[in-house]
mmCIF file of C-alpha atoms in Angstrom:
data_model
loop_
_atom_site.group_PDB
_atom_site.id
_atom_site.type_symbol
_atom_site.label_atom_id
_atom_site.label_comp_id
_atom_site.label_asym_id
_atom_site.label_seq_id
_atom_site.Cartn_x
_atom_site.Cartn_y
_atom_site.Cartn_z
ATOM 1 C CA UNK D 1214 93.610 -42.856 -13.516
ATOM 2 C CA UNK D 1215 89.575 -43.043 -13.539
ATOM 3 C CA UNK D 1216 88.288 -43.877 -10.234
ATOM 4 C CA UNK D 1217 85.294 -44.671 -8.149
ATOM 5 C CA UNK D 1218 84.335 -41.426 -6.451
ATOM 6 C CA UNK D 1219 82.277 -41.573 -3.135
ATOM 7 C CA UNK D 1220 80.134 -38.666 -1.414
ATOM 8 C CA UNK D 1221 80.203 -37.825 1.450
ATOM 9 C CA UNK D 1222 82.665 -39.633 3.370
ATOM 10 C CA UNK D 1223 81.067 -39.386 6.504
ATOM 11 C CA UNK D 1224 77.558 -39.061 7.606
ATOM 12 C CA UNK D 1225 75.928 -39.224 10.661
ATOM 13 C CA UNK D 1226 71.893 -39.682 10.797
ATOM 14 C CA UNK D 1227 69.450 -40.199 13.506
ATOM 15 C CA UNK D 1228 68.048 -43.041 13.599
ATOM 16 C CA UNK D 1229 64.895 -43.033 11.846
ATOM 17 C CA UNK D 1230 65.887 -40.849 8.952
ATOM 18 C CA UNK D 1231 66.235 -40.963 5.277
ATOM 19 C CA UNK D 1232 69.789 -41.319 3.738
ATOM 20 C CA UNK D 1233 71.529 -41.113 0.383
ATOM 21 C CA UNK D 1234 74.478 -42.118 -0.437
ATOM 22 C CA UNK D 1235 76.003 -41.427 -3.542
ATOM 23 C CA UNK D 1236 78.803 -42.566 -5.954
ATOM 24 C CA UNK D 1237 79.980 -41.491 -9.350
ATOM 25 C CA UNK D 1238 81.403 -44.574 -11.367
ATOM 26 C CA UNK D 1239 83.888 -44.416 -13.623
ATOM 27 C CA UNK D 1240 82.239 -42.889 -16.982
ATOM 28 C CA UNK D 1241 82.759 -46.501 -19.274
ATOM 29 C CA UNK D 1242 81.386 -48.926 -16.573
ATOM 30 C CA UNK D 1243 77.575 -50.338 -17.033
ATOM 31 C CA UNK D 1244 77.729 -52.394 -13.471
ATOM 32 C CA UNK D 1245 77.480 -50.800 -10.407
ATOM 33 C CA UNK D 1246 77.170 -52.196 -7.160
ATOM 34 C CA UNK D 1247 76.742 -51.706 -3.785
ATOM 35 C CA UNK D 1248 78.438 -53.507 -0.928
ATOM 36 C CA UNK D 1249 78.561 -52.303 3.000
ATOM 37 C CA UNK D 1250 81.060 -53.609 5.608
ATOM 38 C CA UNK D 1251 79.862 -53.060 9.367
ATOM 39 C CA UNK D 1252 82.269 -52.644 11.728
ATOM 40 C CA UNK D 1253 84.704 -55.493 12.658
ATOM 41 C CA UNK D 1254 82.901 -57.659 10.011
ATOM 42 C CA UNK D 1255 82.687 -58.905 6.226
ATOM 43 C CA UNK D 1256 82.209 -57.285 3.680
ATOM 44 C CA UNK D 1257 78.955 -58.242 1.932
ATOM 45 C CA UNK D 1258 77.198 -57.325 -1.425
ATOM 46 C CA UNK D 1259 74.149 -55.520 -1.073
ATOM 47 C CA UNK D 1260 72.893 -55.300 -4.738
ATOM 48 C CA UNK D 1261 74.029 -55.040 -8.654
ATOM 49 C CA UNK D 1262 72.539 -52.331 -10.784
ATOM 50 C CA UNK D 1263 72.723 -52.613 -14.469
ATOM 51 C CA UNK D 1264 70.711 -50.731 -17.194
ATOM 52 C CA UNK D 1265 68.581 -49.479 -14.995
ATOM 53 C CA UNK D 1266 67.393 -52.208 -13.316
ATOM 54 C CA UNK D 1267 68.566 -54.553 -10.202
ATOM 55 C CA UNK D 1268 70.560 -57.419 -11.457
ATOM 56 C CA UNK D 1269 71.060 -59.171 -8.387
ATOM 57 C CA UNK D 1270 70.657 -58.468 -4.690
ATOM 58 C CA UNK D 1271 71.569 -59.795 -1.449
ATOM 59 C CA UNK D 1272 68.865 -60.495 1.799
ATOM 60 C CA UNK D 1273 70.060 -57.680 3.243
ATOM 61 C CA UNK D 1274 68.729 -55.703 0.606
ATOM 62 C CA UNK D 1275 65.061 -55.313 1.780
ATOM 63 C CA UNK D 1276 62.180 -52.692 0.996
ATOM 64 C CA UNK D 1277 64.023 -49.795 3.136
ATOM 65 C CA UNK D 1278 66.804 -49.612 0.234
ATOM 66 C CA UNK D 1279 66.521 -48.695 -2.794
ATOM 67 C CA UNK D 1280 69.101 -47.568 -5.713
ATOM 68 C CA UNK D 1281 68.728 -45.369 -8.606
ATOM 69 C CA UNK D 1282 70.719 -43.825 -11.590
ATOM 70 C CA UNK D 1283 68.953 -40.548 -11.441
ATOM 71 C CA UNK D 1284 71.485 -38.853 -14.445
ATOM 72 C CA UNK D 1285 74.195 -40.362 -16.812
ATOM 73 C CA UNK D 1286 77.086 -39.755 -13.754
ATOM 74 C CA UNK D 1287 75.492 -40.222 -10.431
ATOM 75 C CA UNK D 1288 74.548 -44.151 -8.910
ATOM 76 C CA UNK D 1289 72.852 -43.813 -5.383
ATOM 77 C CA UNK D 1290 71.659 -45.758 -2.229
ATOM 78 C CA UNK D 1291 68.868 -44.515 -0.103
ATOM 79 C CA UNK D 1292 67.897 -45.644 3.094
ATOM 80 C CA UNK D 1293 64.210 -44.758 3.740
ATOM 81 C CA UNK D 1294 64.340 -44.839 7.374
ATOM 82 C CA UNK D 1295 67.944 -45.661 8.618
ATOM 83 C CA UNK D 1296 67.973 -48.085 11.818
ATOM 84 C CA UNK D 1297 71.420 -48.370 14.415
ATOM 85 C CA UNK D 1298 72.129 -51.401 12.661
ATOM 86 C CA UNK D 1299 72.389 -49.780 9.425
ATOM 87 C CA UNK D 1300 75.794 -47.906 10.817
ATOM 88 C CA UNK D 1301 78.629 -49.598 8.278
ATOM 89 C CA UNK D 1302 81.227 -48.502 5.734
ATOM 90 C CA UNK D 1303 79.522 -48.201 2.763
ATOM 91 C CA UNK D 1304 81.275 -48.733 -0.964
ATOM 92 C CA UNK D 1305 80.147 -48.084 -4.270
ATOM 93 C CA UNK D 1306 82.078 -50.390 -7.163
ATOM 94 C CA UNK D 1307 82.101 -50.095 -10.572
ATOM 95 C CA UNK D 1308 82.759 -52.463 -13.751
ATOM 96 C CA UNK D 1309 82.760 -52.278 -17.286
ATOM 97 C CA UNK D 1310 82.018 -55.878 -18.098
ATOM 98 C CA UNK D 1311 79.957 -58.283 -16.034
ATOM 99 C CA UNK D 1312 81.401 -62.079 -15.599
ATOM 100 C CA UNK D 1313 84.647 -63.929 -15.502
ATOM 101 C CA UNK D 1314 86.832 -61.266 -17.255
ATOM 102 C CA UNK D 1315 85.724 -58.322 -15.550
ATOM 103 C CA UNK D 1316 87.363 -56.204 -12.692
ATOM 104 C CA UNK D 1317 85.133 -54.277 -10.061
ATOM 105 C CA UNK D 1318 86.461 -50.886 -8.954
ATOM 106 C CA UNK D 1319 85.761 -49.398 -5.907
ATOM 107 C CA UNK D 1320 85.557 -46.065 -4.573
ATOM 108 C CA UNK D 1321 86.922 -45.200 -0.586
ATOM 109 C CA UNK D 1322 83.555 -46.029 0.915
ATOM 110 C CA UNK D 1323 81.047 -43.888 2.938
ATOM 111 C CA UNK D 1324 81.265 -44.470 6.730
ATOM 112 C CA UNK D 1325 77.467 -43.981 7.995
ATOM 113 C CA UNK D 1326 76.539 -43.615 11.400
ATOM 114 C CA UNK D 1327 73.152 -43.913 12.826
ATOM 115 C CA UNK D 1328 72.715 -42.698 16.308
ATOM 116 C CA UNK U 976 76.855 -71.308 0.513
ATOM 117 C CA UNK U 977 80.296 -70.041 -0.308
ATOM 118 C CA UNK U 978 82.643 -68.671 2.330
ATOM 119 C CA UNK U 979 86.257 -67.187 2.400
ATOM 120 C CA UNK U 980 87.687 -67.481 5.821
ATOM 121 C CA UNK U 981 91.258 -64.864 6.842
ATOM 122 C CA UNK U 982 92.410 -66.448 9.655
ATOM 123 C CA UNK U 983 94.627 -63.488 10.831
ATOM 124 C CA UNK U 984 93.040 -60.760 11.809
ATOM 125 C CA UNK U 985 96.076 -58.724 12.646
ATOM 126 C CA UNK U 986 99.610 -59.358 11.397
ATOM 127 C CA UNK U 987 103.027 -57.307 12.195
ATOM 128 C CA UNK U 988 105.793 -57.640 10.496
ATOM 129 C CA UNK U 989 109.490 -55.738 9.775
ATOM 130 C CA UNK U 990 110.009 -54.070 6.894
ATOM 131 C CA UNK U 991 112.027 -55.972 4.549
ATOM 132 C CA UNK U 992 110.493 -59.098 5.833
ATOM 133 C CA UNK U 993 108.327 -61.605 4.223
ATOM 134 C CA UNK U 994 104.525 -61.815 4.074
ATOM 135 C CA UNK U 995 102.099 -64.541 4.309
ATOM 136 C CA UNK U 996 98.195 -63.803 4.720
ATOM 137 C CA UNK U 997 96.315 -66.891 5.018
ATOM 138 C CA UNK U 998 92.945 -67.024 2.908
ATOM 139 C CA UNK U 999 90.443 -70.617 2.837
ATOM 140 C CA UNK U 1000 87.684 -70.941 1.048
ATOM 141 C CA UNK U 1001 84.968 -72.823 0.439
ATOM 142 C CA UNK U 1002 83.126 -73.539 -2.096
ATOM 143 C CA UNK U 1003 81.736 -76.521 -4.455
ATOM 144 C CA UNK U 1004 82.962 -75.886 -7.942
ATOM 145 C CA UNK U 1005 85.977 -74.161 -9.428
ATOM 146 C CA UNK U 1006 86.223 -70.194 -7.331
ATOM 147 C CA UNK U 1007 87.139 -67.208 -8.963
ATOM 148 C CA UNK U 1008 89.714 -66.013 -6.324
ATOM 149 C CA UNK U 1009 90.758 -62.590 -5.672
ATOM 150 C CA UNK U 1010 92.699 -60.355 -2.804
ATOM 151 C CA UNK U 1011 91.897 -56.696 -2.443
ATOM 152 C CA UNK U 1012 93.668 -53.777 -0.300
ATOM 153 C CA UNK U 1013 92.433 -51.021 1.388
ATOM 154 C CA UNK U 1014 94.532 -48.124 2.361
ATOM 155 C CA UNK U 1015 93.570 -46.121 4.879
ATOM 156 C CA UNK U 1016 91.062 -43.708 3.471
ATOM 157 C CA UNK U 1017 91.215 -45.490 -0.031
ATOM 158 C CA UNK U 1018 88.368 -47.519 -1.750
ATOM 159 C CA UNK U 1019 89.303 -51.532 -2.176
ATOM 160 C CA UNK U 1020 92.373 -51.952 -4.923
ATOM 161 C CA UNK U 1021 92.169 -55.161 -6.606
ATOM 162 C CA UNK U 1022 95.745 -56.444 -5.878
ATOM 163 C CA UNK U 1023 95.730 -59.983 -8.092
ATOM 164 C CA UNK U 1024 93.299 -62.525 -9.324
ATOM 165 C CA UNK U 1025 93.075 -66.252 -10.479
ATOM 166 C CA UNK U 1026 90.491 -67.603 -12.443
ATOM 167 C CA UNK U 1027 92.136 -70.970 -14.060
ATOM 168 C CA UNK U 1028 95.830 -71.844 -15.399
ATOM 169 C CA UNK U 1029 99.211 -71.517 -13.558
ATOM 170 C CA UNK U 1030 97.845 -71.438 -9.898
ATOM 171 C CA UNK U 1031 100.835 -68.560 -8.941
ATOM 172 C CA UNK U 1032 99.303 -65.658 -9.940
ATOM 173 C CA UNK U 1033 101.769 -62.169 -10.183
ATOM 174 C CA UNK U 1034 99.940 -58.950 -8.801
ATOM 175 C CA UNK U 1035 100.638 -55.734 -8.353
ATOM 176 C CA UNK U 1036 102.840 -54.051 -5.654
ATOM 177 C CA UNK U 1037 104.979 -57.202 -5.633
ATOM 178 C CA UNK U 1038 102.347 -59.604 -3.991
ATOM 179 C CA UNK U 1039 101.475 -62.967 -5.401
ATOM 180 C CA UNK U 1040 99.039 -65.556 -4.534
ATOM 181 C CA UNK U 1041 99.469 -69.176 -4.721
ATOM 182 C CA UNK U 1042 95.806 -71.379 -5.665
ATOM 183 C CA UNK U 1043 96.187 -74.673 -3.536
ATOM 184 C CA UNK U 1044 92.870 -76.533 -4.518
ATOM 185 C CA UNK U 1045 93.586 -79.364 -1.995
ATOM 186 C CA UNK U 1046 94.180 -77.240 0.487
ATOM 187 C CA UNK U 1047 91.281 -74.818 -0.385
ATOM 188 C CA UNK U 1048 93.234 -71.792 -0.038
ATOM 189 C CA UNK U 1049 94.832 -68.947 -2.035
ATOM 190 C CA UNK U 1050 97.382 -67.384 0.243
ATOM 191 C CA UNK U 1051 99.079 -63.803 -0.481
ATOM 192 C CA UNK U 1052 102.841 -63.193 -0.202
ATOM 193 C CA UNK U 1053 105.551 -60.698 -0.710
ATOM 194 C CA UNK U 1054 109.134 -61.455 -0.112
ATOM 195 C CA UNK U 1055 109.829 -58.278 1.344
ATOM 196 C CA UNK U 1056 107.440 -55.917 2.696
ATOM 197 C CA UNK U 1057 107.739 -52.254 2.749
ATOM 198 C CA UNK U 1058 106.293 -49.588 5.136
ATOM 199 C CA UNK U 1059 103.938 -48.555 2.543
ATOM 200 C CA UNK U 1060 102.145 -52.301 2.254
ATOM 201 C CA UNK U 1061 100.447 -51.202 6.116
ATOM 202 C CA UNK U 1062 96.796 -51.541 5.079
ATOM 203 C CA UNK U 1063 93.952 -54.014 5.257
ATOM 204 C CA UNK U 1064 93.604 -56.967 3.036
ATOM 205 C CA UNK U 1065 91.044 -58.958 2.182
ATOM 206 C CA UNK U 1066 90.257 -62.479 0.231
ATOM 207 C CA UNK U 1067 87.210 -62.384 -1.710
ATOM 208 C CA UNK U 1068 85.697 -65.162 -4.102
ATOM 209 C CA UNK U 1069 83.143 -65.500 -6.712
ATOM 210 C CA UNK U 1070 81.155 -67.781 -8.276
ATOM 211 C CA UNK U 1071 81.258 -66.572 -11.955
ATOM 212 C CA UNK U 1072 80.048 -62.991 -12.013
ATOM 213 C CA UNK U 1073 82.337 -60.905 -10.777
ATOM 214 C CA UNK U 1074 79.371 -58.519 -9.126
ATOM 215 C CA UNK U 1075 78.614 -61.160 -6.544
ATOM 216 C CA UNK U 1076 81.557 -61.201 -4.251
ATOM 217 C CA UNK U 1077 82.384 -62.912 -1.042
ATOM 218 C CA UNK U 1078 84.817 -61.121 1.179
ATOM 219 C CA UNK U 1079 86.884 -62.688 4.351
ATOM 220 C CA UNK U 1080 86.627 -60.300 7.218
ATOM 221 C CA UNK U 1081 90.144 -59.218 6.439
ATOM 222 C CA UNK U 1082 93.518 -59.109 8.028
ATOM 223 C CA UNK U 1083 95.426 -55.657 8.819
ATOM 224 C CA UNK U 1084 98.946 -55.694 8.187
ATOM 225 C CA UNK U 1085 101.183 -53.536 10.251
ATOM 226 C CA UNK U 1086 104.915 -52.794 9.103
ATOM 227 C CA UNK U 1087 107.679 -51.925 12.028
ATOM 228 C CA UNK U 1088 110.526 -50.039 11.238
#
């Protein structure tokens, strides 16, 4: 079954540092998204990504992120200079279809930690 | 702003059992209601979904949800729960687009023997 692949699971930064996360979506989908879930809280959306472009993004979302599609496989998040509050699960999702119909697929998440 | 509230944060129960998660949301106009699992070590599985129609919706794994509009909620259930359902679970809603959505802060099911 096609899946949502995430790399690496684990990373630890210091603080201060550049990150990249990355994700391979399943080879059909056009959406991609980014969502992060910080420890003993909600999940939240971080930001949609469709033909090269944002679609939509969240507040958290500010000029220290940034997301790319650098080949036809690979759908990253960077974090220009990571801060302690930036430590979170971090999942990459995947869709074919935007709207009502669609289904988002997500891969096992990233767990970053900024010391 | 929308909001999905899980009221239990942890739950035990027996195996063979029944289940109950509580979800509430809230939220102007119709939601587009959905409960995920997550495995240990496993990305978010969509589990079942409601969008409009018959408000008991079948999922997968044996899980249903039931969409209670006056009651603003969408609770999960299984009639009996096996070892293997131990994982965390989480409401989400949506206003429309499917990319945008709202999580609960989840409730993590544990299964005794």
């Amino acid at each position: 079954e096609p899946e949502v692949t995430q790399t690496p699971s684990h990373q630890v930064t210091q603080m201060g540092q550049e990150v990249i996360l990355r994700c391979v979506p399943i080879s059909n989908h056009l959406y991609f998204y980014w969502y992060r879930q910080i420890l003993g809280q909600k999940v939240e959306f971080l930001v949609s990504f469709y033909n090269n472009e944002i679609s939509e993004k969240s507040e958290i979302f500010d000029d220290q992120f940034s997301v790319e599609r650098p080949d036809g496989s690979n759908f990253t998040l960077k974090i220009r200079s990571t801060k302690l509050e930036d430590s979170a699960m971090y999942f990459c999702a995947s869709s074919e279809f935007a709207g009502l119909i669609t289904e988002a697929f997500f891969g096992q998440g990233t767990r970053l930690t900024v010391v | 702003a929308q909001s999905v509230t899980q009221p239990d944060i942890h739950i035990t129960v027996s195996e063979g059992a029944s289940l109950e998660l509580r979800c509430n949301y809230s939220y102007g106009a119709t939601p587009y209601l959905f409960w995920y699992v997550q495995s240990p070590g496993q990305g978010l599985q969509l589990l079942l979904k409601y969008f409009s129609g018959d408000t008991l919706v079948q999922g997968i794994k044996g899980f249903e949800a039931e969409f209670k509009r006056s009651q603003s909620s969408f609770n999960l259930r299984k009639p009996s729960v096996h070892w293997s359902d131990a994982a965390e679970y989480f409401c989400a809603v949506t206003t429309g687009t499917a990319s945008k959505l709202t999580f609960g802060t989840g409730t993590r099911l544990q299964v005794t023997l």
